[in-house]
Tab-separated table of N, CA and C and ligand atoms in Angstrom:
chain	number	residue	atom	x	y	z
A	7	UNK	N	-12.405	-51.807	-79.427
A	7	UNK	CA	-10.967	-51.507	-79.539
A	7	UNK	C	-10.408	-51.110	-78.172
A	8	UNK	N	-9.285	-51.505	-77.997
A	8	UNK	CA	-8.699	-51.127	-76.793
A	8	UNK	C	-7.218	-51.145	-76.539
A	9	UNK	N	-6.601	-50.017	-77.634
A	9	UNK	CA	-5.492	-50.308	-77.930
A	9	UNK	C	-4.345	-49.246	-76.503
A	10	UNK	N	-3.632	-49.883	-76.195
A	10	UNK	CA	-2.686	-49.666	-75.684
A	10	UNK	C	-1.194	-49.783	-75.474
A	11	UNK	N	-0.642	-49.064	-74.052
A	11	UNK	CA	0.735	-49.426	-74.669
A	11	UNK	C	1.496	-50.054	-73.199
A	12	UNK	N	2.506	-50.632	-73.473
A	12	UNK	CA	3.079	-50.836	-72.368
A	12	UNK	C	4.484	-51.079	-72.129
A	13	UNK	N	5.142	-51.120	-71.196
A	13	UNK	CA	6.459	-51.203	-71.188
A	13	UNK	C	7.113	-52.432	-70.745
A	14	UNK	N	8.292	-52.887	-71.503
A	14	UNK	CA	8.878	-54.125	-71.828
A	14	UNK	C	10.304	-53.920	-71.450
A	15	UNK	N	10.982	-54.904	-70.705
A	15	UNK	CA	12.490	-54.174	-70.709
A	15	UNK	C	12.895	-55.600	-71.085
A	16	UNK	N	14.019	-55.410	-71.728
A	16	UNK	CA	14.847	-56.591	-71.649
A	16	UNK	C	16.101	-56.381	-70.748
A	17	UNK	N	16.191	-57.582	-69.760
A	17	UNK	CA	16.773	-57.277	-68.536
A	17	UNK	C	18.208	-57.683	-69.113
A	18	UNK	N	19.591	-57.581	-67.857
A	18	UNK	CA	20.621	-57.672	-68.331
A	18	UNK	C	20.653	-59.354	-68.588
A	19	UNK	N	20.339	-59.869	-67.660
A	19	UNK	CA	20.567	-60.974	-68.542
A	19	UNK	C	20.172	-61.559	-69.888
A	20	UNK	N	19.140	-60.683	-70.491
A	20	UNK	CA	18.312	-60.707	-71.710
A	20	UNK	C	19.626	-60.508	-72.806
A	21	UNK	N	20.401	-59.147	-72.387
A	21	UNK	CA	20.853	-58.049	-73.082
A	21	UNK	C	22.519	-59.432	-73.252
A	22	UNK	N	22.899	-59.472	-72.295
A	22	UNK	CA	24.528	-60.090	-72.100
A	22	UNK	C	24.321	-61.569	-73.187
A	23	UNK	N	23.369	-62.248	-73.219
A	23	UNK	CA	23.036	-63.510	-73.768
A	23	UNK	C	22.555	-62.789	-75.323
A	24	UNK	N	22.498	-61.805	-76.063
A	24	UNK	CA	22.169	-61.552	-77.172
A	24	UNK	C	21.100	-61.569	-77.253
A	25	UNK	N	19.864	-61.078	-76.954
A	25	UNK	CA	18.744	-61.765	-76.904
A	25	UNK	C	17.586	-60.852	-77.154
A	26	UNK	N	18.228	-59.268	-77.507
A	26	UNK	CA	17.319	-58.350	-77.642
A	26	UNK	C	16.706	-58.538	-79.227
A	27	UNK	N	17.250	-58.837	-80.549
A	27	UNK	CA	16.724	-59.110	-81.496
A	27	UNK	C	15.700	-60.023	-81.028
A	28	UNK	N	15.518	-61.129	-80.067
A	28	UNK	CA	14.641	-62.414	-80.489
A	28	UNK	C	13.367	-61.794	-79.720
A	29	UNK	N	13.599	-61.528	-78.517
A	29	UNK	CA	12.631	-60.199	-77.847
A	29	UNK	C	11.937	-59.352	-78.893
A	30	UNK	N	12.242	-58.519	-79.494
A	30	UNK	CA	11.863	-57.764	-80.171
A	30	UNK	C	10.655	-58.583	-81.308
A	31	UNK	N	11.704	-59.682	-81.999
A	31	UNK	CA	11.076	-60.644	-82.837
A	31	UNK	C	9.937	-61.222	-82.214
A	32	UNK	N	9.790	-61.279	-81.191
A	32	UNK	CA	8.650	-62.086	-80.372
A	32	UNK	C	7.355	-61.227	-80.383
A	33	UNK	N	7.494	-59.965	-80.051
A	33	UNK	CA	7.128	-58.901	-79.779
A	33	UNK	C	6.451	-58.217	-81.464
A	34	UNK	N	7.098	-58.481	-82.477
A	34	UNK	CA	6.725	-57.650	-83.470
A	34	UNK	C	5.694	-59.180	-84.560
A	35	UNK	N	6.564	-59.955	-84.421
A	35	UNK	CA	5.607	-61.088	-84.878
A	35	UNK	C	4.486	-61.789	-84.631
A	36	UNK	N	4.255	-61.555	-82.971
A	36	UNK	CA	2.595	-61.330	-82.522
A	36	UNK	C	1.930	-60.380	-83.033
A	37	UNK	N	2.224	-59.046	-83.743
A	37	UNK	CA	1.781	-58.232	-84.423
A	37	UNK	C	1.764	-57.263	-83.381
A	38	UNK	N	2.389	-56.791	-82.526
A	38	UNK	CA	2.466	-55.543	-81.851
A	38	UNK	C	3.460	-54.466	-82.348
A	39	UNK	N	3.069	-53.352	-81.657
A	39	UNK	CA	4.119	-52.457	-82.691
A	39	UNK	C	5.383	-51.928	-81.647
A	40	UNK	N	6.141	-51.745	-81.720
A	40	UNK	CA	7.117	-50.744	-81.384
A	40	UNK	C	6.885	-49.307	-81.445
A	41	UNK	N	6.969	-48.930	-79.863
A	41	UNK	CA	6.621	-47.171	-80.177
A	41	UNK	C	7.782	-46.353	-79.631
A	42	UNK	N	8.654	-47.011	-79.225
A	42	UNK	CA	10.077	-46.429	-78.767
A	42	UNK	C	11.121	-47.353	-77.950
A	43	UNK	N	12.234	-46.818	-78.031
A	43	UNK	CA	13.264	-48.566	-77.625
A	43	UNK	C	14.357	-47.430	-77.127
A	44	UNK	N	15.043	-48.256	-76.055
A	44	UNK	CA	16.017	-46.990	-75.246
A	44	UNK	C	16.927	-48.449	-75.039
A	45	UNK	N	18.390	-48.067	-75.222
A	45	UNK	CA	19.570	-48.669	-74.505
A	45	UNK	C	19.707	-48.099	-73.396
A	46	UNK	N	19.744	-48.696	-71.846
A	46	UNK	CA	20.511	-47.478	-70.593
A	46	UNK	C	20.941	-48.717	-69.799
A	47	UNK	N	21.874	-47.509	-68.890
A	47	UNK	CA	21.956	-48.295	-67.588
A	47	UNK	C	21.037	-47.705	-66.596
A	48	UNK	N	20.598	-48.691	-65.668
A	48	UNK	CA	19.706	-48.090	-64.919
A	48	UNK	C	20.396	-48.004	-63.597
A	49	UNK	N	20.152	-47.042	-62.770
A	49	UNK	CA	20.202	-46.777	-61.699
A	49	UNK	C	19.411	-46.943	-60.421
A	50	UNK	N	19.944	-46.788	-59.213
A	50	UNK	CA	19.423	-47.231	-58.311
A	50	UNK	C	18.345	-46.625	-57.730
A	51	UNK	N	18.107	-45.292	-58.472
A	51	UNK	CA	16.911	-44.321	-58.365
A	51	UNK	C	15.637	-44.639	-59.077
A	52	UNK	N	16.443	-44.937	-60.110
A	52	UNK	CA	15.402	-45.172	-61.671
A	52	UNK	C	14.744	-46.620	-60.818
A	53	UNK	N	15.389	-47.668	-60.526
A	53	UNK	CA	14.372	-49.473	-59.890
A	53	UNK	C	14.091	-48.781	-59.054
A	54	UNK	N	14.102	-48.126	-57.929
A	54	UNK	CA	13.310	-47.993	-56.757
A	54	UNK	C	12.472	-47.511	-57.131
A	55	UNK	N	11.975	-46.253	-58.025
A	55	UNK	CA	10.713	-46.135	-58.879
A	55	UNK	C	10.131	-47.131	-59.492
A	56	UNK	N	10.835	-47.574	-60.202
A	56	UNK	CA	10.165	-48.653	-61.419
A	56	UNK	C	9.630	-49.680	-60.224
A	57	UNK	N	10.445	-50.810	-59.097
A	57	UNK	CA	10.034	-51.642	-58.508
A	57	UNK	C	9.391	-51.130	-56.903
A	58	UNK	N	9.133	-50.060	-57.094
A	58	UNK	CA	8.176	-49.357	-55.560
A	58	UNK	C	7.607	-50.794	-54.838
A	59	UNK	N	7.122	-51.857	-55.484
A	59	UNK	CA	5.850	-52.247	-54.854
A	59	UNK	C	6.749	-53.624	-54.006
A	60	UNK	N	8.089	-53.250	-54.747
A	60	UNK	CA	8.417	-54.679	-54.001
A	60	UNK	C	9.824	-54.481	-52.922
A	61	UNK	N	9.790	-52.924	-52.488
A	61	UNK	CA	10.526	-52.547	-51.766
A	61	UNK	C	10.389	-53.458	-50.500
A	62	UNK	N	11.374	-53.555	-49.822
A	62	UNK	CA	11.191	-53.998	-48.315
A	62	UNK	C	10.792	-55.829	-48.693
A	63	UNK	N	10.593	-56.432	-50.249
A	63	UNK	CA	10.771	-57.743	-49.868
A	63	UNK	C	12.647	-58.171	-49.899
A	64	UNK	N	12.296	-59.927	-49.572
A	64	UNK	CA	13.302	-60.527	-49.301
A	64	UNK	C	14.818	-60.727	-50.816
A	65	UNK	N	13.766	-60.395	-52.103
A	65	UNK	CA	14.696	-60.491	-53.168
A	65	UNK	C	14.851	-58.922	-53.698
A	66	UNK	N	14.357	-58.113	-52.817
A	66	UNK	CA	14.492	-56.705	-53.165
A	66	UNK	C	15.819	-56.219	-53.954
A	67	UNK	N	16.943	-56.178	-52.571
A	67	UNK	CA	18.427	-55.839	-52.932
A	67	UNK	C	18.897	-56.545	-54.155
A	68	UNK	N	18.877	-57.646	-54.059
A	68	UNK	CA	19.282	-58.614	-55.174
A	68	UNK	C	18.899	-58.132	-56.525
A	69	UNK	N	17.528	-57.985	-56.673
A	69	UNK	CA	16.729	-57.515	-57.830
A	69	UNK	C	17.353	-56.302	-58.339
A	70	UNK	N	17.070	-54.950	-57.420
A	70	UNK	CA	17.933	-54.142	-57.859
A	70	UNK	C	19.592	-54.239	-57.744
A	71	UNK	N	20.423	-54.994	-57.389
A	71	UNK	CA	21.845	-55.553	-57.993
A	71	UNK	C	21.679	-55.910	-59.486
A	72	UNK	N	20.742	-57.021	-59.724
A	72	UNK	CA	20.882	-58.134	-60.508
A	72	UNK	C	20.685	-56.435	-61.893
A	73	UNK	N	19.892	-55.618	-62.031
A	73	UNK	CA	19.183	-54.953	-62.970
A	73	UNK	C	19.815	-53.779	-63.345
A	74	UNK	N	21.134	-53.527	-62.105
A	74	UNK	CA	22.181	-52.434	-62.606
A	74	UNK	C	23.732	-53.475	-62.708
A	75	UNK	N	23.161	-54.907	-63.143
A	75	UNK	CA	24.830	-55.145	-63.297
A	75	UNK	C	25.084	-55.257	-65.073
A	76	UNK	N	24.488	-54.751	-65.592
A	76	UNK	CA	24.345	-54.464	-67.180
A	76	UNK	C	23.692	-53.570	-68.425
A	77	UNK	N	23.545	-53.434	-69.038
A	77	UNK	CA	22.860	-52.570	-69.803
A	77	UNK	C	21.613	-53.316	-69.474
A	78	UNK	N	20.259	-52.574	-69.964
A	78	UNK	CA	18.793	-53.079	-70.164
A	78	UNK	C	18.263	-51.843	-71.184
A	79	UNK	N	17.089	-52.794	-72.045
A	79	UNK	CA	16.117	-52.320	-73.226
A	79	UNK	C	15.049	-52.273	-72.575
A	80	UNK	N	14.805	-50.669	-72.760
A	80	UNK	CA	13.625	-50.190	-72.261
A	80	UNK	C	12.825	-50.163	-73.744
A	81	UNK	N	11.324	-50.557	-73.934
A	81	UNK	CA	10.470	-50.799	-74.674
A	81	UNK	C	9.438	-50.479	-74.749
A	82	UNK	N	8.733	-49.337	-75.757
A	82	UNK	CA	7.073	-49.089	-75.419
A	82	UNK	C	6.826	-49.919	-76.793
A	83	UNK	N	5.660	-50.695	-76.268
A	83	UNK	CA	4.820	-51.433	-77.673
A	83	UNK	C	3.397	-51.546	-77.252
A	84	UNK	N	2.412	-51.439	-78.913
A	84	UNK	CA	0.759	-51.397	-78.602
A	84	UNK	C	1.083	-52.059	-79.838
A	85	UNK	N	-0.673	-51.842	-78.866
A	85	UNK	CA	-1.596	-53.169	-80.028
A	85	UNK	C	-3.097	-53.100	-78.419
A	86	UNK	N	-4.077	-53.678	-79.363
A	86	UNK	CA	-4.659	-53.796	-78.247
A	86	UNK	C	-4.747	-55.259	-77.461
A	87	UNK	N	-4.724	-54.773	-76.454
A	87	UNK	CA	-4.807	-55.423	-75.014
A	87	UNK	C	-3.313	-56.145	-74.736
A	88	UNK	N	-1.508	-54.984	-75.277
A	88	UNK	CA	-0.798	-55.354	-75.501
A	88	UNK	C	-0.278	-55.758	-73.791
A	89	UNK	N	-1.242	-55.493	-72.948
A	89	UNK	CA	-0.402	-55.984	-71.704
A	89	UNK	C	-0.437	-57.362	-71.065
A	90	UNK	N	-1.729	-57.527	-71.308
A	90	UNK	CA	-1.905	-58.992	-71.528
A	90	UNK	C	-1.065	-59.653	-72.187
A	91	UNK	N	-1.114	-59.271	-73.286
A	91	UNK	CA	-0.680	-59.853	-74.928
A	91	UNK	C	0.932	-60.334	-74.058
A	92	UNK	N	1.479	-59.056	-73.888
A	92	UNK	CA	2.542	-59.259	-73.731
A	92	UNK	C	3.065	-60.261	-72.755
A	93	UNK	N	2.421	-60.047	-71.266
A	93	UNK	CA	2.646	-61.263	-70.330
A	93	UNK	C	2.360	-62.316	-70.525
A	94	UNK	N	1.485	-62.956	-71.466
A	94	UNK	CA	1.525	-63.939	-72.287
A	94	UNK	C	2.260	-64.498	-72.399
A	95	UNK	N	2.955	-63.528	-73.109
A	95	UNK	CA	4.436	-63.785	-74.677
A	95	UNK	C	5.569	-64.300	-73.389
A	96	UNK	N	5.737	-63.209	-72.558
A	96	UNK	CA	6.841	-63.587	-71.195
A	96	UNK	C	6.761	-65.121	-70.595
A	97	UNK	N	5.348	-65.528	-69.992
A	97	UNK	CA	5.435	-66.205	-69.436
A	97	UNK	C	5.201	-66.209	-68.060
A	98	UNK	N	5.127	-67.154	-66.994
A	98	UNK	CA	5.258	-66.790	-65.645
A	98	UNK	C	6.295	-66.363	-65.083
A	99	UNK	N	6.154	-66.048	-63.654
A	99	UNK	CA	7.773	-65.242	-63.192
A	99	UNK	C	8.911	-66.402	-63.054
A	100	UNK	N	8.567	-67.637	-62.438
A	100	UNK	CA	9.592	-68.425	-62.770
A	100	UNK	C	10.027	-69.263	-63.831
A	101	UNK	N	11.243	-69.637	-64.118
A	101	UNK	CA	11.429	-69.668	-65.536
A	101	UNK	C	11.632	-71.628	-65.589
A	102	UNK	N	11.511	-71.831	-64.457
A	102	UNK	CA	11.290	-73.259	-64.345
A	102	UNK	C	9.776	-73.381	-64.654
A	103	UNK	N	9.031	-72.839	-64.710
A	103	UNK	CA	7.597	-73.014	-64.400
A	103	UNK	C	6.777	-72.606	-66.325
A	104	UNK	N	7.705	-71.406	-66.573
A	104	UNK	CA	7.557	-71.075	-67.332
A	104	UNK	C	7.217	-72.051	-68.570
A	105	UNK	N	5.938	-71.907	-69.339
A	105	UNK	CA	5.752	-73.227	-70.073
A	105	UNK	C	5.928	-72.694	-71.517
A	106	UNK	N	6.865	-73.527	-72.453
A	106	UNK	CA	7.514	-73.636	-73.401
A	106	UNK	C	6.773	-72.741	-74.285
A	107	UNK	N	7.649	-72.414	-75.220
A	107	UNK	CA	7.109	-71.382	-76.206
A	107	UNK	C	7.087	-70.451	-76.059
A	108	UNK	N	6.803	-69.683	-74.276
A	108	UNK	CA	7.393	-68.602	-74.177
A	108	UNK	C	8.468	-67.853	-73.870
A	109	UNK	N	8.355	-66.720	-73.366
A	109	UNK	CA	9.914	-66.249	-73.620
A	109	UNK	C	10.819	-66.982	-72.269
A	110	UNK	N	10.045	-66.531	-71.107
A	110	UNK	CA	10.979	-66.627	-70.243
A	110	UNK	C	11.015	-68.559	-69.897
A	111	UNK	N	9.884	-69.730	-70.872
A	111	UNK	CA	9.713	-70.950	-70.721
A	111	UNK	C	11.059	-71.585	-71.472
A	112	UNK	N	11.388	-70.934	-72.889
A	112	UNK	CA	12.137	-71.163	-73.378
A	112	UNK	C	13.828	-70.717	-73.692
A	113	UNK	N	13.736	-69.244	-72.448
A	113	UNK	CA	15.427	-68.506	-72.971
A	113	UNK	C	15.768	-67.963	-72.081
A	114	UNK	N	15.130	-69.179	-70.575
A	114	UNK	CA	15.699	-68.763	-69.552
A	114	UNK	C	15.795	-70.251	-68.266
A	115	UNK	N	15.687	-70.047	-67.865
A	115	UNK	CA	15.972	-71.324	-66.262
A	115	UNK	C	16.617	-70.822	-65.189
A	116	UNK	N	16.376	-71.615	-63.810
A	116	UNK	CA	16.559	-71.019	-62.963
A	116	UNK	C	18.128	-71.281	-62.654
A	117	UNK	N	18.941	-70.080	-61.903
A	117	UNK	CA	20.271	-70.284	-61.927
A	117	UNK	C	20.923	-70.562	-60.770
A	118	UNK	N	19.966	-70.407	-59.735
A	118	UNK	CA	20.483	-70.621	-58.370
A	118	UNK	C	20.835	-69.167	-57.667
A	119	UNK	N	20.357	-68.643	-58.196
A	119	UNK	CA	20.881	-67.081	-57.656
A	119	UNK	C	19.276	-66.781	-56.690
A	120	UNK	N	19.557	-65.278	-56.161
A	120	UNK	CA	18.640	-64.989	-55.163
A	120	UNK	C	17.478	-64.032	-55.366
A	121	UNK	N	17.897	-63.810	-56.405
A	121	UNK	CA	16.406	-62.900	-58.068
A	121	UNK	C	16.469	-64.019	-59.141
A	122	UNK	N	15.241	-63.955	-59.326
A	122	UNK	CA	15.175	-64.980	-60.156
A	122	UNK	C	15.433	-64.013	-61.558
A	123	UNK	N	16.121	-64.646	-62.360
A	123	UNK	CA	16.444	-64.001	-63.652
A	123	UNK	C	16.082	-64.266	-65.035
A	124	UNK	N	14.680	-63.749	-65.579
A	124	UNK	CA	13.807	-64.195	-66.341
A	124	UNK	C	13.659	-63.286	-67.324
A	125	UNK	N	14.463	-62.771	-67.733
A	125	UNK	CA	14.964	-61.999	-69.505
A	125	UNK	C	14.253	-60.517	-69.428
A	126	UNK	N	13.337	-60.782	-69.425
A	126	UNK	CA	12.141	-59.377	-70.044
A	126	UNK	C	11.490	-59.458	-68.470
A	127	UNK	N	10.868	-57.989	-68.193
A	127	UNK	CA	9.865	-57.479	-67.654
A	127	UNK	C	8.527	-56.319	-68.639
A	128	UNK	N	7.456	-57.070	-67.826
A	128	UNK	CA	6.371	-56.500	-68.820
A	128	UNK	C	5.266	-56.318	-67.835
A	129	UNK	N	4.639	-54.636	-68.065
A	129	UNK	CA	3.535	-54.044	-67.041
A	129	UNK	C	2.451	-55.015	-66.663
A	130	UNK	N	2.258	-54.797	-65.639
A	130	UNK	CA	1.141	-55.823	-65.607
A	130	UNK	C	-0.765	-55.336	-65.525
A	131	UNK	N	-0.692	-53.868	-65.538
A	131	UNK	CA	-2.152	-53.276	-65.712
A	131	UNK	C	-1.992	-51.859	-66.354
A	132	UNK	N	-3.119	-51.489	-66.700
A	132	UNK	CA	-2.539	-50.436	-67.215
A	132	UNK	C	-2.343	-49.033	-67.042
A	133	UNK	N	-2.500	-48.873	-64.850
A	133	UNK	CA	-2.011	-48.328	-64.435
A	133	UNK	C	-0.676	-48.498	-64.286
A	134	UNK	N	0.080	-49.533	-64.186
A	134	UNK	CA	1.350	-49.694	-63.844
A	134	UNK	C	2.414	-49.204	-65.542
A	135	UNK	N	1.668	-49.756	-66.637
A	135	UNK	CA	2.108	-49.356	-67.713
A	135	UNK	C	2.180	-47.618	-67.888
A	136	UNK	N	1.229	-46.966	-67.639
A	136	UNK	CA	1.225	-45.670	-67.940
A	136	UNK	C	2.733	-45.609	-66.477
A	137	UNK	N	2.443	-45.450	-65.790
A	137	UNK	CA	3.671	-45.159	-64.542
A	137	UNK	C	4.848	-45.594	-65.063
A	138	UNK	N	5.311	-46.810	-65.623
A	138	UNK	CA	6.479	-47.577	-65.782
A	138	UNK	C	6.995	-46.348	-67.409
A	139	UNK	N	5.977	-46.074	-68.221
A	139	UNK	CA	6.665	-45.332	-68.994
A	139	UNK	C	7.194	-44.184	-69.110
A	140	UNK	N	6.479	-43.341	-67.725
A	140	UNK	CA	7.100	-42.045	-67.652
A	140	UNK	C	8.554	-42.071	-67.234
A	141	UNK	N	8.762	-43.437	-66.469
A	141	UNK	CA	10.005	-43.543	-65.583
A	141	UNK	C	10.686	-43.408	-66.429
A	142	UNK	N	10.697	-44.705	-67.497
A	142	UNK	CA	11.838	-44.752	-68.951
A	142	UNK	C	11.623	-43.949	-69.691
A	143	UNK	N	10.469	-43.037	-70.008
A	143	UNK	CA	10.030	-42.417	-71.561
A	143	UNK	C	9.854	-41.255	-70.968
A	144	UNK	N	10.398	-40.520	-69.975
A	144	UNK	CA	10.144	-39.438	-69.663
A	144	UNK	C	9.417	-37.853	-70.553
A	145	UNK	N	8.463	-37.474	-70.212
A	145	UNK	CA	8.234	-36.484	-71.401
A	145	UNK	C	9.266	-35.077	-71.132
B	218	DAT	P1	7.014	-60.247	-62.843
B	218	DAT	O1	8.339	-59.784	-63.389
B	218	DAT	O2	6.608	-61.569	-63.415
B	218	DAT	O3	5.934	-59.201	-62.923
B	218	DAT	P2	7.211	-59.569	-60.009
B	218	DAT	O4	6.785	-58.200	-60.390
B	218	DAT	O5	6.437	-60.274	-58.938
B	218	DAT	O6	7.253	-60.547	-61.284
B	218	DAT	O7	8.750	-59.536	-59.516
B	218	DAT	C1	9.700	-58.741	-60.184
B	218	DAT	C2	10.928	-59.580	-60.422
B	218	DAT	O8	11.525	-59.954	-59.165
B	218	DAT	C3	10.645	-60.898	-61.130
B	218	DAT	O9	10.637	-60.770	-62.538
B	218	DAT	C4	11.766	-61.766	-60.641
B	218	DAT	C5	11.994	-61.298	-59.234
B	218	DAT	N1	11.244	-62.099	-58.246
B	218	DAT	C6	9.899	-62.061	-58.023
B	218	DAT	N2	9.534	-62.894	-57.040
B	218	DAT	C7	10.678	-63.489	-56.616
B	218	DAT	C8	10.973	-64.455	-55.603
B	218	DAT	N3	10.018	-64.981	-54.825
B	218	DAT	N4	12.268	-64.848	-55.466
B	218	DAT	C9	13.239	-64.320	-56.229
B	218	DAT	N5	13.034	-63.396	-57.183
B	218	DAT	C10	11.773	-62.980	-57.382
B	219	MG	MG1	5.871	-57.314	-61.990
């Protein structure tokens, strides 16, 4: 057993396109669970925490623009080996690349912009998961 948890956001472009039910649906019909769900806006404090690792690249600014120009769904869900599970379910980071069936293969494409804008973000180990939830799930 190796059950865990991890954090899922549905980004603004997820949120503006209606898209948090099908997210969720994606998410609960693989059989993972929901362990808490937050509406916010995020701030420019809150991504520079959350995206530390990608400070100082070239889609940095953009990224954090693109992620405070709307609401976003912050998401804890388990199951085991839900981080995997979950990047799975997402897909790769580009959404051209992204191969069908998943989320970001099927309910997203690339727009010509300078962040690529691919619906959901999901932890990718499960150091980064424990970190990413204190940010949103603060105790
Ligand atoms: P992921 O979200 O798949 O974990 P990441 O952590 O490398 O990808 O990057 C965070 C987000 O930044 C990603 O979802 C989309 C954007 N991004 C990543 N690499 C990019 C690039 N080369 N050009 C434009 N946007 C990029
Ligand atoms: Mg990442």
């Amino acid at each position: 057993m190796n059950i865990e948890k991890t954090l899922i956001l549905v980004k603004p472009d997820g949120v503006r396109r209606g898209l948090v039910g099908e997210v969720i649906s994606r998410v609960e019909t693989k059989g993972y669970a929901i362990e808490a769900l937050r509406l916010l806006n995020a701030d420019r404090g809150l991504l520079e925490k959350h995206y530390a690792e990608h400070i100082g690249k070239p889609f940095y600014e953009p990224l954090v623009e693109f992620m405070m120009s709307g609401p976003i769904v912050a998401i804890v869900a388990s199951g085991n080996r839900v981080i995997e599970g979950f990047r799975s379910l997402a897909g790769v980071t580009d959404p051209t690349l992204a191969a069908p069936g998943t989320i970001r293969g099927d309910l997203a494409r690339d727009q010509g912009t300078k962040v690529v804008q691919n619906i959901v973000h999901g932890s990718d180990s499960p150091e980064s998961a424990a970190r990413e939830i204190e940010i949103f799930f603060p105790k």
